[in-house]
mmCIF file of C-alpha atoms in Angstrom:
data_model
loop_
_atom_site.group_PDB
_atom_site.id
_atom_site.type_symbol
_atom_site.label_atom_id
_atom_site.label_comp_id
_atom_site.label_asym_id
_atom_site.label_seq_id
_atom_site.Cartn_x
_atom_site.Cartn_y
_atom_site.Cartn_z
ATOM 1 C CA UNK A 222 0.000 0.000 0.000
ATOM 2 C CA UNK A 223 1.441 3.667 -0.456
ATOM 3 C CA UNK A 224 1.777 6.162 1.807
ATOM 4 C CA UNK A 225 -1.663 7.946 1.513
ATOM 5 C CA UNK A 226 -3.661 4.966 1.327
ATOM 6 C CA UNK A 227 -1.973 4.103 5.079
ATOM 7 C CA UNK A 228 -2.602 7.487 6.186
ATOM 8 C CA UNK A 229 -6.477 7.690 5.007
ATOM 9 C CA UNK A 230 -6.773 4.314 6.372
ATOM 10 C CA UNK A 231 -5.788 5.949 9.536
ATOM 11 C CA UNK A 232 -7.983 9.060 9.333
ATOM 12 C CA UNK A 233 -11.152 7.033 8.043
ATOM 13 C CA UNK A 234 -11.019 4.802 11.698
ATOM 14 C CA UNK A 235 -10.497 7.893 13.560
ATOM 15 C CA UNK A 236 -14.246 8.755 12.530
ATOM 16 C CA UNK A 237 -15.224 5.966 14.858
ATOM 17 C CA UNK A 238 -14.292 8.683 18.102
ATOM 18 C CA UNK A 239 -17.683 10.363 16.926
ATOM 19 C CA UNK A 240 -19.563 7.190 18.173
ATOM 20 C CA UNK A 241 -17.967 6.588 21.696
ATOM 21 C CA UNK A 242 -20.041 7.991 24.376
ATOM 22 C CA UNK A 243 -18.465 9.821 27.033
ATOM 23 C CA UNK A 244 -19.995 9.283 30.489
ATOM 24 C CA UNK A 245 -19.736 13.480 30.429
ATOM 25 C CA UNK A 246 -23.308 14.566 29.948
ATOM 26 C CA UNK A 247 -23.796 17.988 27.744
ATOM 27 C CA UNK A 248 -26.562 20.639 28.127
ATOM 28 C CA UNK A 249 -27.760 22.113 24.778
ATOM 29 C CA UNK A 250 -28.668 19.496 23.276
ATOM 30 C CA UNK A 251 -28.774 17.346 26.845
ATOM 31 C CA UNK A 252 -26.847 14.243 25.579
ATOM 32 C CA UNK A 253 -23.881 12.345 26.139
ATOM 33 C CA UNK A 254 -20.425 14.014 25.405
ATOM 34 C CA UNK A 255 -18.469 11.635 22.970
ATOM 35 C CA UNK A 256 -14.836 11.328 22.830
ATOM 36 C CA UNK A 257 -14.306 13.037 19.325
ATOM 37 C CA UNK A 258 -16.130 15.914 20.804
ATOM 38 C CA UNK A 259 -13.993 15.979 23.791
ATOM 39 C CA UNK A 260 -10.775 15.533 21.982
ATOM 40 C CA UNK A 261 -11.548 19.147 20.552
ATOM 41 C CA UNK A 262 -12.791 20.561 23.553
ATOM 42 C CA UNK A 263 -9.552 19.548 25.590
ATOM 43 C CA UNK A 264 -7.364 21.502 22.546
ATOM 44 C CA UNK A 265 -9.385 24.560 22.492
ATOM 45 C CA UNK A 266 -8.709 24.866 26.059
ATOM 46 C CA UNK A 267 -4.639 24.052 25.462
ATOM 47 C CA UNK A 268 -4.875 26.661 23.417
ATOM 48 C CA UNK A 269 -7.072 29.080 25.690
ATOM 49 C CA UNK A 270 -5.549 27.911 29.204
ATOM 50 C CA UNK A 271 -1.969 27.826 27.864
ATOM 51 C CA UNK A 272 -0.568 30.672 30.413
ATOM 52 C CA UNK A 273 -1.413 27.916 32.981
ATOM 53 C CA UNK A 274 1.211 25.492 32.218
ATOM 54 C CA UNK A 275 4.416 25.681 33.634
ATOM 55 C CA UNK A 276 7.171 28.005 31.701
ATOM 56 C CA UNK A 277 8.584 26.224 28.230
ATOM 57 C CA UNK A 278 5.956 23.800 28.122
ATOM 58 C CA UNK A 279 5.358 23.502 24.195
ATOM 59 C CA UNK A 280 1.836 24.123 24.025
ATOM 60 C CA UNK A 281 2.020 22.487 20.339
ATOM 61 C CA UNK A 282 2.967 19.578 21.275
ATOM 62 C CA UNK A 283 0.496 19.655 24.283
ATOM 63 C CA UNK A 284 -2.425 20.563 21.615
ATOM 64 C CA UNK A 285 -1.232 17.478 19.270
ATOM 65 C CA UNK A 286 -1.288 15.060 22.010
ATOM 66 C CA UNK A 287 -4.619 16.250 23.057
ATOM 67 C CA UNK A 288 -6.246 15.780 19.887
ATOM 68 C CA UNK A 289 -4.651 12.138 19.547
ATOM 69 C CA UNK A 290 -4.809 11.200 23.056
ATOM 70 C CA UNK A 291 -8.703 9.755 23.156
ATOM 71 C CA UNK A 292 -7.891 7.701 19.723
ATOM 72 C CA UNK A 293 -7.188 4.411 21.070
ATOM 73 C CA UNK A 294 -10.773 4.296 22.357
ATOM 74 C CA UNK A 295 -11.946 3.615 18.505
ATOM 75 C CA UNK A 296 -11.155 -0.222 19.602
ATOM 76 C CA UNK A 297 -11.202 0.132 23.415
ATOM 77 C CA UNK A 298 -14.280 2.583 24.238
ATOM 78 C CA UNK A 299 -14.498 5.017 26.983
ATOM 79 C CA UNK A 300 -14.057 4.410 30.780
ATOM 80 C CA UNK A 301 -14.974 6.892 33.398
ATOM 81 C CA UNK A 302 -12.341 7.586 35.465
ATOM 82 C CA UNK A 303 -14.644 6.589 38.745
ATOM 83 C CA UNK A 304 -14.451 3.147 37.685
ATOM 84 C CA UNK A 305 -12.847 0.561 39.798
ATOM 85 C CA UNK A 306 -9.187 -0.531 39.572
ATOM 86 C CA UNK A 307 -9.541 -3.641 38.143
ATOM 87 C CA UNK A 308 -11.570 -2.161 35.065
ATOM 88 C CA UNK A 309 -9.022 0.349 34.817
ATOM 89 C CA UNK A 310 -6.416 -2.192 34.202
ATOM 90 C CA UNK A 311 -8.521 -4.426 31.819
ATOM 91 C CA UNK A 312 -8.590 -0.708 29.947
ATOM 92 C CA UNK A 313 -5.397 -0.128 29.916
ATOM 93 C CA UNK A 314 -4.742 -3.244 28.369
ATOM 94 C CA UNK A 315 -7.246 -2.773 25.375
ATOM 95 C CA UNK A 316 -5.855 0.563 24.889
ATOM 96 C CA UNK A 317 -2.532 -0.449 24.663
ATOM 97 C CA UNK A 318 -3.301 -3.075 22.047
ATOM 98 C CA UNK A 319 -5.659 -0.659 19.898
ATOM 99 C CA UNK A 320 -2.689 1.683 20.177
ATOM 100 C CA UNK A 321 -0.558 -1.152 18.840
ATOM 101 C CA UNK A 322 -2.929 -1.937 15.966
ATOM 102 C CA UNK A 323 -4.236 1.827 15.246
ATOM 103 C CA UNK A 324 -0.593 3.873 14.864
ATOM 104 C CA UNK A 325 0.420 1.001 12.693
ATOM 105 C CA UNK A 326 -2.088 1.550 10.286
ATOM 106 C CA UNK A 327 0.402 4.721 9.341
ATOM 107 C CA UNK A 328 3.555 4.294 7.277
ATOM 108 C CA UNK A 329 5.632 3.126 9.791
ATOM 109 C CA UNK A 330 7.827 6.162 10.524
ATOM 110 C CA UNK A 331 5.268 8.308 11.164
ATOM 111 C CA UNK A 332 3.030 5.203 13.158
ATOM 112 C CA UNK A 333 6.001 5.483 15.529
ATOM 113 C CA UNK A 334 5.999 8.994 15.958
ATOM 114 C CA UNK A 335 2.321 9.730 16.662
ATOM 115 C CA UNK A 336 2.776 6.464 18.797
ATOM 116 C CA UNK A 337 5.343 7.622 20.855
ATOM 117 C CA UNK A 338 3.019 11.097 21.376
ATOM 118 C CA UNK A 339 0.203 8.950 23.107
ATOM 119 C CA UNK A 340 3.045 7.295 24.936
ATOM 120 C CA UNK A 341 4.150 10.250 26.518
ATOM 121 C CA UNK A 342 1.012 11.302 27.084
ATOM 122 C CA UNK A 343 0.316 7.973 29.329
ATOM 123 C CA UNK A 344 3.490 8.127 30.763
ATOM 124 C CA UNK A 345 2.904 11.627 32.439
ATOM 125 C CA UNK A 346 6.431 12.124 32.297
ATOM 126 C CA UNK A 347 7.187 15.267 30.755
ATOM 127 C CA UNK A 348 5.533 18.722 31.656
ATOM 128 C CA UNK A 349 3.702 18.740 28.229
ATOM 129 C CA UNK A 350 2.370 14.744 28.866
ATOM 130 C CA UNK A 351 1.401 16.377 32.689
ATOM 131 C CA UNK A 352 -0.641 19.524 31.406
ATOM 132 C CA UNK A 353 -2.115 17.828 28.569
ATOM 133 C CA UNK A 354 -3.131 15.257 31.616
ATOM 134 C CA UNK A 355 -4.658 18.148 33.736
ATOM 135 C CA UNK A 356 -6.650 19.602 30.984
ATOM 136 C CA UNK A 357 -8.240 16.037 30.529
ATOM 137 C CA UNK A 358 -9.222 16.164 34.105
ATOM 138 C CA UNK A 359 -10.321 19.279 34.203
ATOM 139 C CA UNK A 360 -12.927 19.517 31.580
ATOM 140 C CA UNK A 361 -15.264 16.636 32.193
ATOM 141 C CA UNK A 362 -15.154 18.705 35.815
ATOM 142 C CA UNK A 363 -16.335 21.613 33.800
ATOM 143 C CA UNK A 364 -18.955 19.873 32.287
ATOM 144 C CA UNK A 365 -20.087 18.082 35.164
ATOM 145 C CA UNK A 366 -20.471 21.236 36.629
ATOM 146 C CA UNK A 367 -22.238 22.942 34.083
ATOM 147 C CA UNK A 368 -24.753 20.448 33.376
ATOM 148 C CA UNK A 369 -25.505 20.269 37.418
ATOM 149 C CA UNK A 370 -24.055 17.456 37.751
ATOM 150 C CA UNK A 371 -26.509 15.372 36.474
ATOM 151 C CA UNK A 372 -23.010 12.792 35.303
ATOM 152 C CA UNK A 373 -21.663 12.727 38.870
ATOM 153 C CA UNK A 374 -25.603 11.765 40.139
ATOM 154 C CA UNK A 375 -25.781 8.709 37.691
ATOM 155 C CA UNK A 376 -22.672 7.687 38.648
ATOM 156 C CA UNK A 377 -22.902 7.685 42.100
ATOM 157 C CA UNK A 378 -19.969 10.091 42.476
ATOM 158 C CA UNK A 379 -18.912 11.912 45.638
ATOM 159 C CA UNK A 380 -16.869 14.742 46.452
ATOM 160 C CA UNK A 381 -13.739 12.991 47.777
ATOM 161 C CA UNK A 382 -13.610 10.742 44.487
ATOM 162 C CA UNK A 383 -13.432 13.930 41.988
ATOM 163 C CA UNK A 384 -11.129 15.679 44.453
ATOM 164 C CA UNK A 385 -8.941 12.552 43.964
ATOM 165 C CA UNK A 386 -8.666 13.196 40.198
ATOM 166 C CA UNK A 387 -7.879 16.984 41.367
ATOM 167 C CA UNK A 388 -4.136 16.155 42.046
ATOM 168 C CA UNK A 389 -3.527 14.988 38.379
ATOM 169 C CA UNK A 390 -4.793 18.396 37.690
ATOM 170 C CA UNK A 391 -2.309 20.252 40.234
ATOM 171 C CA UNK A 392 0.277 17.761 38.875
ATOM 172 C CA UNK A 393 -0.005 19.362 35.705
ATOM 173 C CA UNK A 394 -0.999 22.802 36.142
ATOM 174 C CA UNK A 395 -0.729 24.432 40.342
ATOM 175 C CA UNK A 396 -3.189 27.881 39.336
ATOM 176 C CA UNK A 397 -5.699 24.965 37.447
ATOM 177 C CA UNK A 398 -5.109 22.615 40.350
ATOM 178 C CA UNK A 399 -6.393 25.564 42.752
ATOM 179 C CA UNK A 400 -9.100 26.701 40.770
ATOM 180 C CA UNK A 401 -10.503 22.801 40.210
ATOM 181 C CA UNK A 402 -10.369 22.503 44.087
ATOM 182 C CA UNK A 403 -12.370 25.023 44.736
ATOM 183 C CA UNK A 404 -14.888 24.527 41.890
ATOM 184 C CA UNK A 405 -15.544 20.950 43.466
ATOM 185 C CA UNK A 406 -15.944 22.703 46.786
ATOM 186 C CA UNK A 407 -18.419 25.146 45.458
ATOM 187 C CA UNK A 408 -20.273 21.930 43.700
ATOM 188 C CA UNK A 409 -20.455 20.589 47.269
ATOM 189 C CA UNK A 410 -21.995 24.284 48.439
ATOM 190 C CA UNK A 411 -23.834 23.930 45.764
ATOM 191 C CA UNK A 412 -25.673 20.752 46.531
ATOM 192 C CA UNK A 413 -25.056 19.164 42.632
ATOM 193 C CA UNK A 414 -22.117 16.969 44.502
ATOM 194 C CA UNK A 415 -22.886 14.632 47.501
ATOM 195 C CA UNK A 416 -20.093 15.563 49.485
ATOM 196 C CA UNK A 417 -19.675 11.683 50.874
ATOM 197 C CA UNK A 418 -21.371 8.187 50.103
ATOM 198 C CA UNK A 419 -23.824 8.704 52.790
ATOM 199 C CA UNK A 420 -25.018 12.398 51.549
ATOM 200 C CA UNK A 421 -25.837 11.604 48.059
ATOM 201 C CA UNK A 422 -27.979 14.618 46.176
ATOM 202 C CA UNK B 282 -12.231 40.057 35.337
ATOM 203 C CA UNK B 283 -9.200 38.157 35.464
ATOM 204 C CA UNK B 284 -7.278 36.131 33.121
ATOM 205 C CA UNK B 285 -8.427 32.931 34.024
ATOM 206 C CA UNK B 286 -12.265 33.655 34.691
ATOM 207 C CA UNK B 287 -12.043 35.305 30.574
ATOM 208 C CA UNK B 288 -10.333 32.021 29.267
ATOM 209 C CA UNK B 289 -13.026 30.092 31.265
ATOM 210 C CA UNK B 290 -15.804 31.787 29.494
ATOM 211 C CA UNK B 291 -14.432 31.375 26.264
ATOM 212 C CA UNK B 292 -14.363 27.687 26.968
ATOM 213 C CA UNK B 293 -17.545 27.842 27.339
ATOM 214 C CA UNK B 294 -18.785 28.961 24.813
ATOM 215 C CA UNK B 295 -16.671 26.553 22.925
ATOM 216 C CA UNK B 296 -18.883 24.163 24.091
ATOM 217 C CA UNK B 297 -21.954 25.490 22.306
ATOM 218 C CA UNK B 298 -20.189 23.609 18.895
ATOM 219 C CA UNK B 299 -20.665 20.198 19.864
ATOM 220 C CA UNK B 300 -24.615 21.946 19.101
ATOM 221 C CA UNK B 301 -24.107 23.090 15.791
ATOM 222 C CA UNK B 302 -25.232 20.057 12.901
ATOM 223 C CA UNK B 303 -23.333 19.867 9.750
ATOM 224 C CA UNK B 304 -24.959 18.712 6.431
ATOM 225 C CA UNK B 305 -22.206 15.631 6.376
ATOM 226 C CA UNK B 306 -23.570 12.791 7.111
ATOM 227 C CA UNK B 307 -21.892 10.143 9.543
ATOM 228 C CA UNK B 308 -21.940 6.490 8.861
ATOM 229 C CA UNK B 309 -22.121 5.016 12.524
ATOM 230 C CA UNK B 310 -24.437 6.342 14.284
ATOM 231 C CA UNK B 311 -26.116 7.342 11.055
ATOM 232 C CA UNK B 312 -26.463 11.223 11.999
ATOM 233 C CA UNK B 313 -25.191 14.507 10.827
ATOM 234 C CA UNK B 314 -22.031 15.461 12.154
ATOM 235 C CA UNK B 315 -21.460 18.193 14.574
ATOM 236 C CA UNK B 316 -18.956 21.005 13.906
ATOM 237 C CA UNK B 317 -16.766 19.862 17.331
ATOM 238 C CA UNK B 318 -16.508 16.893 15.416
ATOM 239 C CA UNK B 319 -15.172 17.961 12.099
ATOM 240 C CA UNK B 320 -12.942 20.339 13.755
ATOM 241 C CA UNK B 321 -11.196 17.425 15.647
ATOM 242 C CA UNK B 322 -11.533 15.393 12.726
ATOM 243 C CA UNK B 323 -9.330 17.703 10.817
ATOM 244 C CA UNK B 324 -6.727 18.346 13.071
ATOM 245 C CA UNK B 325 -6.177 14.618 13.076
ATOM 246 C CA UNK B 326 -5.857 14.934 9.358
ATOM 247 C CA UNK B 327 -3.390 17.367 9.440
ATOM 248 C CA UNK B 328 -1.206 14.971 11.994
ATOM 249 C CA UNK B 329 -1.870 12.290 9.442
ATOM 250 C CA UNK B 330 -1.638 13.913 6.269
ATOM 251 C CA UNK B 331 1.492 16.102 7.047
ATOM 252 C CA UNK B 332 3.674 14.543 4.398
ATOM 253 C CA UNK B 333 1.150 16.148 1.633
ATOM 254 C CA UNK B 334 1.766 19.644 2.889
ATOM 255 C CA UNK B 335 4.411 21.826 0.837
ATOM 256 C CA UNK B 336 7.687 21.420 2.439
ATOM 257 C CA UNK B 337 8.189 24.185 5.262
ATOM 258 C CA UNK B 338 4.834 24.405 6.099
ATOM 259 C CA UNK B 339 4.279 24.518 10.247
ATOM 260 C CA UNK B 340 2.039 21.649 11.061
ATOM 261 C CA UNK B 341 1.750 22.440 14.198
ATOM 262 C CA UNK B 342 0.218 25.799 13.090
ATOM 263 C CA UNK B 343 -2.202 23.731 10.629
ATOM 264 C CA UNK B 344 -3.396 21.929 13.958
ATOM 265 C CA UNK B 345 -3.778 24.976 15.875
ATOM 266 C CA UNK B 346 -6.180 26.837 13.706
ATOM 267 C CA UNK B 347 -7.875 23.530 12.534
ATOM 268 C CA UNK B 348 -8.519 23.635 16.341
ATOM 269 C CA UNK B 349 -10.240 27.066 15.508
ATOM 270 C CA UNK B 350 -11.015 27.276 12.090
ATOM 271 C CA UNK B 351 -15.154 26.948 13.021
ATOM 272 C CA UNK B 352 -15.355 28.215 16.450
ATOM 273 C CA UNK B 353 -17.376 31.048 14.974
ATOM 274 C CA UNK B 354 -20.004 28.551 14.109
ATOM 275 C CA UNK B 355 -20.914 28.531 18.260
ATOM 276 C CA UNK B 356 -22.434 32.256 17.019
ATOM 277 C CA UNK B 357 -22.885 31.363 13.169
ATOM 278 C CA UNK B 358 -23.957 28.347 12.866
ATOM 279 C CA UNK B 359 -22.801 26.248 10.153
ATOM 280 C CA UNK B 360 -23.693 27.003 6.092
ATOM 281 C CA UNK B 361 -23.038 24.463 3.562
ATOM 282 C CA UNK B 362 -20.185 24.862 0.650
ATOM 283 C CA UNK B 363 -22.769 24.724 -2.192
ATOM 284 C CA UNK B 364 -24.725 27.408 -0.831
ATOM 285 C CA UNK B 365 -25.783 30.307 -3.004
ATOM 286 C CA UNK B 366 -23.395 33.018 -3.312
ATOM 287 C CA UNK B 367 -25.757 35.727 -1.267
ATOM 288 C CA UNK B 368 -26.223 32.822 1.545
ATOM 289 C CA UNK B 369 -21.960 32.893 1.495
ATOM 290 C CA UNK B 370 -21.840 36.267 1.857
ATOM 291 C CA UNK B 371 -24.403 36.711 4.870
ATOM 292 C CA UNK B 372 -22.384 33.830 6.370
ATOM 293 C CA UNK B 373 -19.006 36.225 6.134
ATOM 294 C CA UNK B 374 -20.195 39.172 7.784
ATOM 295 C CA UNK B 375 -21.761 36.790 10.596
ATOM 296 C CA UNK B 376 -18.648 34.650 11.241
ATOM 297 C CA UNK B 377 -16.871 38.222 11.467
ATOM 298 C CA UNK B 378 -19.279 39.653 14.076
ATOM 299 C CA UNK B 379 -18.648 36.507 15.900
ATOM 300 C CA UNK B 380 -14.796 36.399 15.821
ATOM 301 C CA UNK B 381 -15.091 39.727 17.234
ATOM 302 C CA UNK B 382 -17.148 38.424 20.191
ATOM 303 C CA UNK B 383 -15.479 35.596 20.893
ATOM 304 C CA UNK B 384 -12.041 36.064 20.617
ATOM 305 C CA UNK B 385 -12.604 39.208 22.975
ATOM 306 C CA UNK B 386 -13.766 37.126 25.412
ATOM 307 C CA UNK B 387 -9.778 36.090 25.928
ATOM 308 C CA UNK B 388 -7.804 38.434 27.720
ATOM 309 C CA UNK B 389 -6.865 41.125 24.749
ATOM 310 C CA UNK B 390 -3.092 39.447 24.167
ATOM 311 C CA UNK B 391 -4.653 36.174 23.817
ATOM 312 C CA UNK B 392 -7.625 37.233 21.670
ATOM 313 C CA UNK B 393 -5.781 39.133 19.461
ATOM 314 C CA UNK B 394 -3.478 36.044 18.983
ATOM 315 C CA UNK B 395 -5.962 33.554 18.352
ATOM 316 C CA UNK B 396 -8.128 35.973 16.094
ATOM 317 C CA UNK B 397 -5.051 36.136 13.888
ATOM 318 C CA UNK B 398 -4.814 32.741 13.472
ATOM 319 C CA UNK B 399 -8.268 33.155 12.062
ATOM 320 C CA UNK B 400 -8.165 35.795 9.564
ATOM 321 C CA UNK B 401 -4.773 33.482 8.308
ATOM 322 C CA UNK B 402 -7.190 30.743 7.789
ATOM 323 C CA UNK B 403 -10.009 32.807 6.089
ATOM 324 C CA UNK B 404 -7.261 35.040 3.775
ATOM 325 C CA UNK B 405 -5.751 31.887 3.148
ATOM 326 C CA UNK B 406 -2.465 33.900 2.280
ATOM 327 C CA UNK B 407 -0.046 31.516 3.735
ATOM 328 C CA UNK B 408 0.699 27.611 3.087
ATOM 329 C CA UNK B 409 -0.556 26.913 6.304
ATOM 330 C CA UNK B 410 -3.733 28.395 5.904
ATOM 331 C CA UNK B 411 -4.088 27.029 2.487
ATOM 332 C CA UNK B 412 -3.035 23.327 3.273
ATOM 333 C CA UNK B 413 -5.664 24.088 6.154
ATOM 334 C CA UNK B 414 -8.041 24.995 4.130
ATOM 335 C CA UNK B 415 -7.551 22.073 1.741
ATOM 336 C CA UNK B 416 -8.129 19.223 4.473
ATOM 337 C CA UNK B 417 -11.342 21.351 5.708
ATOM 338 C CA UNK B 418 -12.677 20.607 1.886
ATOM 339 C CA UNK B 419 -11.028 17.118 1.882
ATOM 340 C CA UNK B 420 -12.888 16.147 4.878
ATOM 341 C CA UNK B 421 -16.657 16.357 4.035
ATOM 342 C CA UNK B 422 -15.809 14.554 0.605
ATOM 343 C CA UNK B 423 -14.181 11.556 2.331
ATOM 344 C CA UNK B 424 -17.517 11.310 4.249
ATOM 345 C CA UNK B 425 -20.043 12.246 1.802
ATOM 346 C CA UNK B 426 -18.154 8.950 0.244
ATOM 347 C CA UNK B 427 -18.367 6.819 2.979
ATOM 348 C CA UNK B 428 -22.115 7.352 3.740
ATOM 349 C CA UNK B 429 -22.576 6.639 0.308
ATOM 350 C CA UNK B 430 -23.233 9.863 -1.474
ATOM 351 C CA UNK B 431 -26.540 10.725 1.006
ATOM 352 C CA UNK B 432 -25.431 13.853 1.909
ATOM 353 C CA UNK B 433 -24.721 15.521 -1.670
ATOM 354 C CA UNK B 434 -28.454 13.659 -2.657
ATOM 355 C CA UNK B 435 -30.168 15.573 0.014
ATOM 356 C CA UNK B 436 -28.392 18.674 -1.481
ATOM 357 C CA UNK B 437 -29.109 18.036 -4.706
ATOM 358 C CA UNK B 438 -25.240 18.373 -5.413
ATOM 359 C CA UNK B 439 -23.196 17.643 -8.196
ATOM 360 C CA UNK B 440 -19.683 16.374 -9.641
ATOM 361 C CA UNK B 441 -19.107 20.111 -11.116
ATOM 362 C CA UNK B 442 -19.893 21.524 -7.766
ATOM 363 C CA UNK B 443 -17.692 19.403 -5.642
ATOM 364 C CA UNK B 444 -15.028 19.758 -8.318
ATOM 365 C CA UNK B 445 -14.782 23.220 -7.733
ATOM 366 C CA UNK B 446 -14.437 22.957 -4.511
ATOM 367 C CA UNK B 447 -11.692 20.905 -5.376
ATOM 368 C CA UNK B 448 -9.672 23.855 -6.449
ATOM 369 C CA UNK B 449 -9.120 24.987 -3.140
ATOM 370 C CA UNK B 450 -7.696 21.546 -2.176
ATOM 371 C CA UNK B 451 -5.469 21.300 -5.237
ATOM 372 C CA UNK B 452 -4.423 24.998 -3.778
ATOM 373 C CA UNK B 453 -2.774 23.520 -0.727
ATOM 374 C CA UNK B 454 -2.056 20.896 -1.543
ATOM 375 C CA UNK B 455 -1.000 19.448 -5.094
ATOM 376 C CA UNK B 456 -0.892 15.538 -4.036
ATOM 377 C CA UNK B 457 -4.654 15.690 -1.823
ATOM 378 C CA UNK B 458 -6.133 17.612 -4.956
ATOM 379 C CA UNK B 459 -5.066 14.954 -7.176
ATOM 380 C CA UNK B 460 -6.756 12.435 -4.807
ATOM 381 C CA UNK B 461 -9.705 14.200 -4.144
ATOM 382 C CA UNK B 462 -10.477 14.316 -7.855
ATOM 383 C CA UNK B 463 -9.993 11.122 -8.510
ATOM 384 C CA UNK B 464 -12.391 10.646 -5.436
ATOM 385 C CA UNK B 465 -15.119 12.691 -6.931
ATOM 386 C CA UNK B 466 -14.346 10.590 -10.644
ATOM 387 C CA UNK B 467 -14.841 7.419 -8.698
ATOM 388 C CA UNK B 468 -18.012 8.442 -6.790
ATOM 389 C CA UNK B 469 -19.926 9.280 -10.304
ATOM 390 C CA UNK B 470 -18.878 6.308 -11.856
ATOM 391 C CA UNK B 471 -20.075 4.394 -8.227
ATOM 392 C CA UNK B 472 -23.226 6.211 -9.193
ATOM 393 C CA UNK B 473 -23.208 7.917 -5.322
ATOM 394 C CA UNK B 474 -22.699 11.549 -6.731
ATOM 395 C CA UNK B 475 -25.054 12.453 -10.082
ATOM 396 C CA UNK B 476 -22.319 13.909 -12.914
ATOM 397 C CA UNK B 477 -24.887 16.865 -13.336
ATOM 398 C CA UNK B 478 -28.111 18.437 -12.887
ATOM 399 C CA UNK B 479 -30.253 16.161 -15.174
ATOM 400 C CA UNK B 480 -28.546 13.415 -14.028
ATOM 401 C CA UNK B 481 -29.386 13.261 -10.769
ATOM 402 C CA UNK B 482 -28.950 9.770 -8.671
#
């Protein structure tokens, strides 16, 4: 096969994103978020929120990762991040082998490089990998918040399990880190976020 | 306000794309695709189809106003290629009045920064714009393909339209336009797009 026909190959399963519901519900229309449509959301706000990464972060490479970093889910579907640890490794593991099968759809030199983007990006090893992280936290937290929390209700979610998810967020970003803590907080005030299992909304 | 609570809000109204239905039709679910989508769905064409830019060209600029390019829609709303001229017009002078709401929302550095990533992509003046531009026409023909030619019947569209839309691809890039009219040959002899008006699938 030549080059294009890898690389359209590539951008024809990518269209799959736009049918892999998010557990992030939306308000106008009131429907599930799906991971395409988050995958542009997170780079707008790379883009917007950029002064809130940590100096000489390249906010290009942060904005590339973002838009590839949902991709694997094509094969291995969307987890919320609330689920329990076990699931989270059995997702892991089917993310890992759609990555294997999804970048090599690609002429090879360029499978590897996009490849080795979305590893960095689960590795959380470099500040880019660590904002790109926090800005993937951060907006389902938005949304949540915005649609009053109707996402964290259906899931059962409490306070002290989003503020867990907080400190990938200060990892990444301190100001963002702040401002997400005290968002949740307000959610609690708020009464759209049980603040513990036994005060559900 | 400060910085932060200004990028927040135009976040926000970022969301309002995921809201705003294209005339391309998706395959899976069968549905019309939003403009969140297509805006992701280029950028990951850009990543993919780098190779088919003219050497020199910034990618990572392509991405970032891919990123962009519709945002305007969240005001606009979203017109289709083979409207009238008139329609085309009206659309302009909306998407402008738009720009100059939303981008204002950013602090004023920011905004003016983003809104001239913009205006690059509408003046199409430089190779990234134009190799920008070129993958936001590539795009809807790839899925008007795939869902078998339903959106361009609904339309009432034909192979002389889409082919000059082709022009613009050709533009930015030499190699895509190629493809994409070989594309548009293939679909009228698949009998999916009608080769003119009184022949009409």
């Amino acid at each position: 096969m030549d080059r294009l026909t890898r690389q359209l190959s590539f951008v024809q399963e990518a269209d799959r994103l736009k049918g892999v519901l998010r557990r992030t519900q939306l308000t106008d229309p009131p429907r599930r978020e799906n991971s395409a449509e988050h995958s542009w959301h997170v780079a707008v706000m790379a883009l917007a929120l950029a002064d809130h990464a940590p100096a000489g972060t390249s906010i290009d490479t942060v904005v590339a990762m973002l838009v590839l970093h949902d991709l694997v889910e094509a094969d291995a579907g969307d987890l919320s991040v609330h689920a329990p640890a076990a699931a989270q490794e059995r997702q892991h593991a089917a993310e890992r082998a759609a990555a294997d099968r999804l970048y090599a759809l690609l002429p090879d030199d360029q499978g590897a490089e996009l490849r080795r983007l979305w590893d960095e990006f689960e590795e959380r090893a470099t500040p880019e990998a660590r904002f790109a992280r926090a800005l993937d936290r951060l907006q389902p937290i938005l949304q949540d918040v915005q649609a009053g929390g109707r996402a964290w209700r259906e899931q059962g979610v409490t306070a002290d399990q989003v503020l867990a998810k907080v400190t990938l967020i200060e990892d990444g970003s301190p100001s963002l880190g702040r401002f997400a803590r005290r968002l949740v907080e307000q959610a609690v005030a708020d009464g759209i976020l049980a603040a513990a299992p036994d005060d559900r909304c």
